[in-house]
One Martini backbone bead per residue (centre of mass of N, CA, C, O) as a GRO file, in nm:
protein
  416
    1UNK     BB    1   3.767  16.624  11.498
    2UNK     BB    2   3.653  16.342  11.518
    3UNK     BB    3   3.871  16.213  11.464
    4UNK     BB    4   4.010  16.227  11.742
    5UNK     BB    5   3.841  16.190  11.929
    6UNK     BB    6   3.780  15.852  11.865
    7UNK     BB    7   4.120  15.827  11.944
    8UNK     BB    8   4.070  15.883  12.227
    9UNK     BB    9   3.855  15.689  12.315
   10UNK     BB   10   3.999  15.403  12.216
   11UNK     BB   11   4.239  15.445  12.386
   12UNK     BB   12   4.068  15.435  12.665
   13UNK     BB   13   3.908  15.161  12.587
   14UNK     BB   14   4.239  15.021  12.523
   15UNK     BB   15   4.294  14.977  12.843
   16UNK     BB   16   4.417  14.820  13.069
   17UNK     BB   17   4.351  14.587  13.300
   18UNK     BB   18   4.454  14.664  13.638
   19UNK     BB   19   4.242  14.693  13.935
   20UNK     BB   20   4.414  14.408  14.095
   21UNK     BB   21   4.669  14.527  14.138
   22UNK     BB   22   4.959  14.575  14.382
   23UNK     BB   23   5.189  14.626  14.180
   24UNK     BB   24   5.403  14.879  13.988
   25UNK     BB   25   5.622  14.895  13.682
   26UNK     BB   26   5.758  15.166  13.546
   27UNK     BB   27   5.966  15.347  13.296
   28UNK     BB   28   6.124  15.067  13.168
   29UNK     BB   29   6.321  14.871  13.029
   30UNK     BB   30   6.180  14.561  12.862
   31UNK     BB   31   6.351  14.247  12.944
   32UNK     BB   32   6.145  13.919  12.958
   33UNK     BB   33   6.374  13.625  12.848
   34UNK     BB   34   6.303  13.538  12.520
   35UNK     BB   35   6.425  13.757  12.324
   36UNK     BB   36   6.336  13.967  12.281
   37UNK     BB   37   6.243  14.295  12.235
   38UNK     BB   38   6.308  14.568  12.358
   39UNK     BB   39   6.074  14.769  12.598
   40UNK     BB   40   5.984  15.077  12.608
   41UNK     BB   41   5.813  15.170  12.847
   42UNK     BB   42   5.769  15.021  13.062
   43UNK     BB   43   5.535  14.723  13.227
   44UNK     BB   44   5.447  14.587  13.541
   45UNK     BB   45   5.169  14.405  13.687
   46UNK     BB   46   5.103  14.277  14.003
   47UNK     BB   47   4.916  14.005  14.185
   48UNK     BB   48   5.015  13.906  14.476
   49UNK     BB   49   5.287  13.676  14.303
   50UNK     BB   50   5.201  13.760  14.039
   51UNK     BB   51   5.138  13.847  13.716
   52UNK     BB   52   4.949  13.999  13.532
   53UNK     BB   53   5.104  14.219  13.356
   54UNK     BB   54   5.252  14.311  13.010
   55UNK     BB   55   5.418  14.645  12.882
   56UNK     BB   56   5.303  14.973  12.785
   57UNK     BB   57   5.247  15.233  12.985
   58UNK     BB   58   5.004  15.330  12.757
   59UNK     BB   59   4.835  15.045  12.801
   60UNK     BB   60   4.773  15.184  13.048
   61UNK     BB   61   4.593  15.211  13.385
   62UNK     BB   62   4.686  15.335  13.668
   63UNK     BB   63   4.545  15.277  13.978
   64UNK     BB   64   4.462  15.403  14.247
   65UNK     BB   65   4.634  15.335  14.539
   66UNK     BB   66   4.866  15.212  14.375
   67UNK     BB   67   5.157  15.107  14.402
   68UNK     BB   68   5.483  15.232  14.277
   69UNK     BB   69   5.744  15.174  14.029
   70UNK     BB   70   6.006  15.416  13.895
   71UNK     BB   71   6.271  15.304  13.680
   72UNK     BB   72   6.397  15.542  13.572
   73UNK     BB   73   6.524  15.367  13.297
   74UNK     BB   74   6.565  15.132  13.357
   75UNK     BB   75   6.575  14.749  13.401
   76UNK     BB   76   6.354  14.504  13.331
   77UNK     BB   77   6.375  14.173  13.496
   78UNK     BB   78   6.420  13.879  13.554
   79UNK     BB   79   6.531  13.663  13.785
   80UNK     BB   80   6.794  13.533  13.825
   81UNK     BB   81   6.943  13.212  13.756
   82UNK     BB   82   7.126  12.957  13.903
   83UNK     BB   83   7.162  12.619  13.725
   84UNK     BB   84   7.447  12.560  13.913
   85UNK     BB   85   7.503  12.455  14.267
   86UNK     BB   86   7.609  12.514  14.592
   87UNK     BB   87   7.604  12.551  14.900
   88UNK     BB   88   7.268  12.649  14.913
   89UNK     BB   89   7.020  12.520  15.161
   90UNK     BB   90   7.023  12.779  15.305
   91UNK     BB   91   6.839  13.027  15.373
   92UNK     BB   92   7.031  13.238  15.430
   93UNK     BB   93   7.234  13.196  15.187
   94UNK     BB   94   6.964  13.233  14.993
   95UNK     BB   95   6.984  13.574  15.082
   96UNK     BB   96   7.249  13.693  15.110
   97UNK     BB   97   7.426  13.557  14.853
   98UNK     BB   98   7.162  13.647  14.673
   99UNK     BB   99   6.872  13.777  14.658
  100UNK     BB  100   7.057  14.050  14.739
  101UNK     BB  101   7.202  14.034  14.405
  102UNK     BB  102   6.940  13.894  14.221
  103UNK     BB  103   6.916  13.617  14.282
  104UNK     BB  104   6.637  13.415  14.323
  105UNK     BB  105   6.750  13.163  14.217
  106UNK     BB  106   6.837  12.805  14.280
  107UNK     BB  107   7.044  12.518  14.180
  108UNK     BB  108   7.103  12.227  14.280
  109UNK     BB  109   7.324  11.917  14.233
  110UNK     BB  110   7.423  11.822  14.540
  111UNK     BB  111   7.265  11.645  14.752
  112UNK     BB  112   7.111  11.501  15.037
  113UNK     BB  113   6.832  11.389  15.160
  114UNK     BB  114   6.840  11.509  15.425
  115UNK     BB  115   6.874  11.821  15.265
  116UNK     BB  116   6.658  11.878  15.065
  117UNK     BB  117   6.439  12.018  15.269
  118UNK     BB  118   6.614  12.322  15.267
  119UNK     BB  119   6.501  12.426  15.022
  120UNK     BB  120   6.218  12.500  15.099
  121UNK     BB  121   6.290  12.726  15.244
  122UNK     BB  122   6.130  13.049  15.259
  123UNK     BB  123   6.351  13.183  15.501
  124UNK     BB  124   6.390  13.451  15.738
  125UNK     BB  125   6.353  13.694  15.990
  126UNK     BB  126   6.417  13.880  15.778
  127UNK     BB  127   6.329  13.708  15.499
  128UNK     BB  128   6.366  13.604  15.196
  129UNK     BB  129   6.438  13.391  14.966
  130UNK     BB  130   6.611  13.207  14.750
  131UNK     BB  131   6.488  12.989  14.547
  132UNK     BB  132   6.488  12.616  14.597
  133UNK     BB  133   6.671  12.354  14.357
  134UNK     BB  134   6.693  11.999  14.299
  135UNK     BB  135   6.851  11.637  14.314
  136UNK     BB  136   6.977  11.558  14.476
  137UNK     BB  137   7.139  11.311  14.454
  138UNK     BB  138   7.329  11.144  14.244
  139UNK     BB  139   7.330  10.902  13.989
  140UNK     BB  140   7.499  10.599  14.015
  141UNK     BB  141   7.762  10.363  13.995
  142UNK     BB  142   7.897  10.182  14.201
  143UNK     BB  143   8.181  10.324  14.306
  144UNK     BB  144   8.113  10.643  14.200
  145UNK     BB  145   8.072  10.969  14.110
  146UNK     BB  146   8.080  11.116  14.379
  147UNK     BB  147   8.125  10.915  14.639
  148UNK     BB  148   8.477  10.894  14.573
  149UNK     BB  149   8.501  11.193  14.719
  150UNK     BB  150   8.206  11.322  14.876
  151UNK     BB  151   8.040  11.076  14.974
  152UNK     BB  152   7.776  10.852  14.993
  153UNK     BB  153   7.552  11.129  15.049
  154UNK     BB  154   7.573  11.180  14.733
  155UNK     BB  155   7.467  10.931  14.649
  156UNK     BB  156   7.312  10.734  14.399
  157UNK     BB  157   7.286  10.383  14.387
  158UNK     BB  158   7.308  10.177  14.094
  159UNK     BB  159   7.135   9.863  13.939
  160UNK     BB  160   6.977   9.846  13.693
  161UNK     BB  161   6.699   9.917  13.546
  162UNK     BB  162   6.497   9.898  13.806
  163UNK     BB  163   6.651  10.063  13.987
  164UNK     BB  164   6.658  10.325  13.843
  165UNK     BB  165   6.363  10.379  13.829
  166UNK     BB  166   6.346  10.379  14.159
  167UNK     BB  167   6.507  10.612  14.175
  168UNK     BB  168   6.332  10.798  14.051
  169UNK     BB  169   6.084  10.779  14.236
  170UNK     BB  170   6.206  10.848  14.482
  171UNK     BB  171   6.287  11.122  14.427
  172UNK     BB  172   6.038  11.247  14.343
  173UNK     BB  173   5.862  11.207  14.613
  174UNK     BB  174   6.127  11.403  14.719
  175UNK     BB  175   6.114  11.659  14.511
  176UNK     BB  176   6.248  11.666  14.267
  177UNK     BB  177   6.310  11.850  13.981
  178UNK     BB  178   6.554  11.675  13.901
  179UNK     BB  179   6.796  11.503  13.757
  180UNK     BB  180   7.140  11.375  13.837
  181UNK     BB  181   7.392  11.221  13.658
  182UNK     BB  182   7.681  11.037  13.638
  183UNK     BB  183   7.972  11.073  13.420
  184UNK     BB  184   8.253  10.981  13.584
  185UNK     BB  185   8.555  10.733  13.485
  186UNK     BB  186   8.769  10.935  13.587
  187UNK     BB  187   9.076  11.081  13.780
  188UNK     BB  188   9.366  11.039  13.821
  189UNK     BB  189   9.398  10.739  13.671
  190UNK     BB  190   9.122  10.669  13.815
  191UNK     BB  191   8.902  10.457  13.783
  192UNK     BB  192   8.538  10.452  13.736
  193UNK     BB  193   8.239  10.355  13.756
  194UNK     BB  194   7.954  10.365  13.564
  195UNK     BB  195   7.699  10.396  13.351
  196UNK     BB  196   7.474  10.212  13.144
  197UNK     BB  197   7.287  10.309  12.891
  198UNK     BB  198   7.025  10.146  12.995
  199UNK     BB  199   7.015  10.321  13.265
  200UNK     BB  200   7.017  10.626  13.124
  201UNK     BB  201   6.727  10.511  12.934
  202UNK     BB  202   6.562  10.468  13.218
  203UNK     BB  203   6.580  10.692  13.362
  204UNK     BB  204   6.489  10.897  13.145
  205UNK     BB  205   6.222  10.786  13.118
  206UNK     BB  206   6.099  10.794  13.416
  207UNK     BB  207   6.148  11.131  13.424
  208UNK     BB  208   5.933  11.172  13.207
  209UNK     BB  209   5.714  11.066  13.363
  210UNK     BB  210   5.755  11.307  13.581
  211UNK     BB  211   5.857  11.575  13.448
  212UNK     BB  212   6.160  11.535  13.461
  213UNK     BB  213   6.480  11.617  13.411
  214UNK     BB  214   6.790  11.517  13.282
  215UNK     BB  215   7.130  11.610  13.457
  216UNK     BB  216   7.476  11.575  13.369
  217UNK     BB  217   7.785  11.458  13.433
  218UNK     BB  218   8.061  11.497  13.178
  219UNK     BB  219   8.274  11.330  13.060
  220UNK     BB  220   8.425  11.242  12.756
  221UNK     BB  221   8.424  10.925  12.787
  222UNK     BB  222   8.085  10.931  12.839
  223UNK     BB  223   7.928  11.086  12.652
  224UNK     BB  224   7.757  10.895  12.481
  225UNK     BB  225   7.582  10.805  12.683
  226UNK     BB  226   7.422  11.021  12.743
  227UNK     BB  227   7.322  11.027  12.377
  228UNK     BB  228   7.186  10.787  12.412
  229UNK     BB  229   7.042  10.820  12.684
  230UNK     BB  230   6.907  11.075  12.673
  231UNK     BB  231   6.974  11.341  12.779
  232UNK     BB  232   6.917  11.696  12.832
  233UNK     BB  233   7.167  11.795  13.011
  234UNK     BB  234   7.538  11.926  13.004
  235UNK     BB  235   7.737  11.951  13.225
  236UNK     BB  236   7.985  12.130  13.098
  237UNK     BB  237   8.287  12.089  12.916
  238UNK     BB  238   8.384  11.779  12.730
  239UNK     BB  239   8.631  11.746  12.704
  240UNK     BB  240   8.919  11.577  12.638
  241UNK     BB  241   9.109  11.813  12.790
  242UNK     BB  242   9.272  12.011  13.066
  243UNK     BB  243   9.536  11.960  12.898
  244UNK     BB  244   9.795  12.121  12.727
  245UNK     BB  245   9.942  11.858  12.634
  246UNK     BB  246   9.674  11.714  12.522
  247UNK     BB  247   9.589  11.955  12.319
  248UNK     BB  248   9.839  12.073  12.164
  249UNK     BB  249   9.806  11.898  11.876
  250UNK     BB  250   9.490  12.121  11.813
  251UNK     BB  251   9.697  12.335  11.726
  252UNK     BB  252   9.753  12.589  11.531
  253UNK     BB  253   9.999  12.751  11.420
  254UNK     BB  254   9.849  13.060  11.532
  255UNK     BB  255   9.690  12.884  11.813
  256UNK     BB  256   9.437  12.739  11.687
  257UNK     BB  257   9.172  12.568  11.791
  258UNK     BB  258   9.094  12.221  11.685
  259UNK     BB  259   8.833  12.017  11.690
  260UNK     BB  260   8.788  11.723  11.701
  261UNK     BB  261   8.579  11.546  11.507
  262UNK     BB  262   8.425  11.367  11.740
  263UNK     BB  263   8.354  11.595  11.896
  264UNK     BB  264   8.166  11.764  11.679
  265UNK     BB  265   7.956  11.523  11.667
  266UNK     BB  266   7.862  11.515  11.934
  267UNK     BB  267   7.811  11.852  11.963
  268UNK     BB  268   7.572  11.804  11.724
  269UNK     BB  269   7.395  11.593  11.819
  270UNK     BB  270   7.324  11.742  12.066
  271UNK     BB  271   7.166  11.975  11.890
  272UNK     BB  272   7.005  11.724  11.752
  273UNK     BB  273   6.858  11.646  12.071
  274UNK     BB  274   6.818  11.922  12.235
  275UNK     BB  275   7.082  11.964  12.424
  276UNK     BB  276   7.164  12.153  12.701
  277UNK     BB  277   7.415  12.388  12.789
  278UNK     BB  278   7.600  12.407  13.130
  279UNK     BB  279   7.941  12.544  13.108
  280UNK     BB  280   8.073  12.662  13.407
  281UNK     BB  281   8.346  12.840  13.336
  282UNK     BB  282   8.429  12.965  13.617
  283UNK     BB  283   8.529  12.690  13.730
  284UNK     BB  284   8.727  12.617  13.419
  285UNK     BB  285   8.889  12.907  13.397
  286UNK     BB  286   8.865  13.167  13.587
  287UNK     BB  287   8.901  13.469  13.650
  288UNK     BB  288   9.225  13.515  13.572
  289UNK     BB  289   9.146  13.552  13.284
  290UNK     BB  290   9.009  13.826  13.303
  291UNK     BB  291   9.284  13.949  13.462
  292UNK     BB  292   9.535  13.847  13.368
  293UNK     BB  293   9.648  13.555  13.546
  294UNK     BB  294   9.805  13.384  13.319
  295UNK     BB  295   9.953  13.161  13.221
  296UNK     BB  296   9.981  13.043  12.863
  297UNK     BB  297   9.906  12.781  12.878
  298UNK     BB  298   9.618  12.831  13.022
  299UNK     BB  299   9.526  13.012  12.811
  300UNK     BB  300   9.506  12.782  12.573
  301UNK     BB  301   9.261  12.643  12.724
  302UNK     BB  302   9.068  12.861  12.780
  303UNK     BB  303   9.032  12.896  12.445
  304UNK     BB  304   8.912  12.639  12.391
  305UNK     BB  305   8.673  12.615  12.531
  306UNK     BB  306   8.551  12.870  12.366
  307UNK     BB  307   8.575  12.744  12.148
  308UNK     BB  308   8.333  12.506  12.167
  309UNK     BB  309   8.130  12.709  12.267
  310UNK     BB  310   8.141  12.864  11.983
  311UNK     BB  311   8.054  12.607  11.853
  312UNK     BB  312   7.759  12.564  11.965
  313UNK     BB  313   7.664  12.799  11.910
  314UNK     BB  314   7.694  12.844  11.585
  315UNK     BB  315   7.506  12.570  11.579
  316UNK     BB  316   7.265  12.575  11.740
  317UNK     BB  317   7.279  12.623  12.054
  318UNK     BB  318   7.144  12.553  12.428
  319UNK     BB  319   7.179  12.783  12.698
  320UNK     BB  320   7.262  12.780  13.070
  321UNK     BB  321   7.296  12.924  13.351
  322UNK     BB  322   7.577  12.852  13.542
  323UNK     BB  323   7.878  12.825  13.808
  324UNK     BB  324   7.925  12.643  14.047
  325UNK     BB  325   7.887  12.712  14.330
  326UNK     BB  326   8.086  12.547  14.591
  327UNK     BB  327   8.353  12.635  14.454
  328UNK     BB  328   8.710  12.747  14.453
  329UNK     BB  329   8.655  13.091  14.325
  330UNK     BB  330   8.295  13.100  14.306
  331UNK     BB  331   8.095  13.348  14.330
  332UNK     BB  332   7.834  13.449  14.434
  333UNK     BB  333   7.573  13.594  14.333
  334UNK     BB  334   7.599  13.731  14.062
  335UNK     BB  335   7.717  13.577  13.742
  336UNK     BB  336   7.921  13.770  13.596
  337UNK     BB  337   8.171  13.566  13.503
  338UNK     BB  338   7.965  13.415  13.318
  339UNK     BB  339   7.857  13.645  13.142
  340UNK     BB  340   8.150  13.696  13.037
  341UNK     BB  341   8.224  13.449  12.902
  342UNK     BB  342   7.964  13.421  12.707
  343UNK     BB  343   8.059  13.672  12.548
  344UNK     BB  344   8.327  13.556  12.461
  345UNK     BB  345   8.194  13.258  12.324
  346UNK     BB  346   7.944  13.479  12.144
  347UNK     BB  347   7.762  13.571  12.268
  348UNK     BB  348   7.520  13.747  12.327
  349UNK     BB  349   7.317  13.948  12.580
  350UNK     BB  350   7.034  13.822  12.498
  351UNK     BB  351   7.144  13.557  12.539
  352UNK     BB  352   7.268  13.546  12.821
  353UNK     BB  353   6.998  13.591  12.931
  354UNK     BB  354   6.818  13.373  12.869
  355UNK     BB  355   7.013  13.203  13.005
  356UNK     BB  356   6.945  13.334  13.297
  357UNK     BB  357   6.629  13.258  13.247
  358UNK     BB  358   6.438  13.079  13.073
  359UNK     BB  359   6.672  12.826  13.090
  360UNK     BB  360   6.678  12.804  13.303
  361UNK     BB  361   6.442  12.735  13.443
  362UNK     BB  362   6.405  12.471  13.269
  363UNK     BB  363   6.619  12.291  13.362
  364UNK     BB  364   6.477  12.344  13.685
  365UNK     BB  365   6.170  12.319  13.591
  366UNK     BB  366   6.048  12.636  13.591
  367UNK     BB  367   5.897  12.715  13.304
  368UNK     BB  368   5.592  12.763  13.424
  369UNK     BB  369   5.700  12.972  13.670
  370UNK     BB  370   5.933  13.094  13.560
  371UNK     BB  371   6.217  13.352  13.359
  372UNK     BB  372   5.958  13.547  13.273
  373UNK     BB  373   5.752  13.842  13.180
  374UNK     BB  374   5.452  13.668  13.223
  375UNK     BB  375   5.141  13.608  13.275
  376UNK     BB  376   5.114  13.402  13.567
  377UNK     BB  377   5.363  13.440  13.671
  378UNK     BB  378   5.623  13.474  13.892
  379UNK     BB  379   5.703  13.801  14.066
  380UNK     BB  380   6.024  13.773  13.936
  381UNK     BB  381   6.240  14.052  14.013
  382UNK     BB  382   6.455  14.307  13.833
  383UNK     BB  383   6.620  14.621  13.867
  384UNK     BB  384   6.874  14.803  13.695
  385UNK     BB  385   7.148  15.060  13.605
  386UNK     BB  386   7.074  15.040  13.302
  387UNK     BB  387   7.228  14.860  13.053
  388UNK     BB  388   7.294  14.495  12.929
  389UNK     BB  389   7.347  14.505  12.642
  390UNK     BB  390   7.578  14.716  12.651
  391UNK     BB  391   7.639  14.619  12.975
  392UNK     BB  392   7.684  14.364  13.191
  393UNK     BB  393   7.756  14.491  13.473
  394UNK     BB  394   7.470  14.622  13.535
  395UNK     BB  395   7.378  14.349  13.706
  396UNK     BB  396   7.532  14.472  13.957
  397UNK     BB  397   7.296  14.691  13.944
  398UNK     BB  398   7.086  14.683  14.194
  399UNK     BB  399   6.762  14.840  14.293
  400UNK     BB  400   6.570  14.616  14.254
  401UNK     BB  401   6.419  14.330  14.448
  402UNK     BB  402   6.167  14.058  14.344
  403UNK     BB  403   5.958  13.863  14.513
  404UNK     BB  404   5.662  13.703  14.498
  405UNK     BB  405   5.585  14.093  14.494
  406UNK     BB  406   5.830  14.152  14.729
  407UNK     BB  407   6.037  14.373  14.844
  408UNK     BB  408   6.364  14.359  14.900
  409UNK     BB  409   6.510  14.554  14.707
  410UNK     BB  410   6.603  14.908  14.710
  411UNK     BB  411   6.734  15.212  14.788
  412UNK     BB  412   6.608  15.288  15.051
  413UNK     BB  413   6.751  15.008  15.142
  414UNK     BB  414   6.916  14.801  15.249
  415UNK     BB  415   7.112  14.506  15.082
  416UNK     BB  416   7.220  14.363  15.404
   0.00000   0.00000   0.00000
């Protein structure tokens, strides 16, 4: 009996302390962001705008007349991020297309200078938008990448490592959260001028003075360029080509892509310099691929770069979710055919999970305020109706949406 008593005291009182609370989350099963294993019967308490605490439900008390939202089951996990994206500046935009279907923060990849402070504006009179996160124009070498195709007010253009440096101050002081570097050599035949591995070894020194990661856009033929300059962040797939002629000498009998012996060296120096690969599959590849809409040849250049991604992935390599929003055929809101490449090239649903909340909150700078669901930091989260480890898709049955501590979307009010 005496046994009984003590362990019921005891229980009682190691209960954590929420009285500071003012939103509860309990009884769903609890996806943190950092890849552990989900908790059954979760809890998270908000006060005001942060995490308060995070656990199992019966490890709290859970204070008289504060909030609760029932999760009756679902999954809660943090907002999910899209670590690549455009065409995303407006506060409107960033709530109507994104914030409203889960997607908590975006990540610009390329504004005018003019346009940085748009990522700022936290709202619209209907209600907060999703966070904006920038890198500012592209940092190229003169007549370079992005500005000979999207006009000069997406470039920032310099020459010499002094240049560079004072780049990459003035980027910070207007606000960049990362930086982002052009190494893009020509494509359809046209040469254009690159950074010189000392401007990129510059660039980086400099950004990382400001506490700022460099992500590159990098074609194929100047990767080496990227890795001796030491960037952080690799966007996209740095194929040898995404032609199937140019491809095809590198299939074998059976139809399967073997990675040609120097990109696989590159590949590997990546994972050994610890480069995050943010590979936007769905604008490289076409969610055609996944409806079974593509000619032969597109389906094999298609498996080839899973096959990349799935050797990057086998290597161990460490990927964050983006899928390069605000071009041609890649859809707003949840990032679901990303999620779906990503499981196709090999990824578990754990590993795309973290890639689209832990880890892309870091490539956009924002890992120490964003991304997991740990006491403390900023209370983005969403509740989905069903399990994501399961089947992925359930990520787009959104039941609440919470950004900031507040309340977005709920079950009973309008999505949109």
């Amino acid at each position: 009996a005496f046994l009984i008593i003590c362990v019921s005291a005891c229980s009682s009182l190691s209960s954590k302390n929420i009285e500071s609370a003012t939103l509860v989350i309990t009884h769903g099963t609890l996806i943190d962001g950092t890849g552990a294993e989900p908790l059954s019967d979760g809890l998270v308490a908000i006060q005001e705008n942060q995490i308060l605490a995070v656990g199992r439900s019966q490890e709290f008390k859970i204070p008289e007349d504060i909030y609760v939202i029932d999760a009756a089951g679902g999954t809660i996990l943090p907002g999910i991020i899209n670590s690549h994206s455009h065409k995303d500046s407006g506060a409107a935009t960033r709530r109507i297309m994104f914030l409203l279907d889960g997607v908590t923060s975006v990540c610009d990849m390329m504004i005018s200078i003019q346009m940085m402070a748009d990522l700022d504006e936290e709202g619209i009179q209907d209600g907060p938008a999703a966070r904006g996160f920038k890198s500012g124009p592209m940092i190229t070498a003169p007549g370079g990448y992005p500005g000979v195709i999207f006009g000069l007010y997406n470039s920032y253009e310099l020459q010499g490592v002094a240049e560079a440096e004072q780049a990459v101050n003035d980027l910070s002081e207007r606000g960049a959260d990362y930086i982002k570097v052009a190494l893009e050599p020509g494509i359809f035949g046209d040469p254009w001028p690159v950074l010189s591995v000392e401007e990129v070894t510059a660039i980086v020194q400099a950004a990382h003075e400001h506490d700022l990661l460099v992500r590159a856009h990098v074609n194929n033929a100047a990767l080496d360029i990227a890795l001796e300059g030491g960037v952080d962040v690799i966007e996209h797939v740095a194929m040898p080509s995404f032609s199937y002629q140019d491809l095809e000498p590198f299939f074998d009998e059976a139809g399967a892509f073997q990675i040609p012996d120097r990109y696989q060296e590159q590949l590997l120096q990546m994972i050994d310099q610890g480069t995050i690969l943010v590979p936007t599959l769905d604008v490289i590849i076409h969610d055609s691929y996944l409806e079974g809409g593509m000619e032969p040849p597109e389906i094999a250049v298609a498996e080839a770069i899973l096959t990349v991604v799935g050797f990057y992935h086998s290597a161990g390599g460490t990927f964050a979710l983006g899928n390069d929003y605000g071009n041609s055929g890649v859809e707003p809101g949840m990032p679901l055919d990303e999620m779906e490449f990503l499981l196709l090239a090999g990824l578990s649903p754990m590993e795309v999970l973290v890639a689209s909340t832990q880890n892309a909150a870091f490539v956009c700078g924002q890992g120490d305020e964003l991304g997991t669901l740990e006491g403390g930091k900023l209370a983005d989260l969403v509740i989905v109706d069903g399990d994501p480890l399961a089947e992925i898709s359930v990520m787009d049955s959104i039941l609440y949406v919470i950004k900031d501590g507040e309340i977005v979307v709920s079950p009973d009010q309008e999505s949109k």
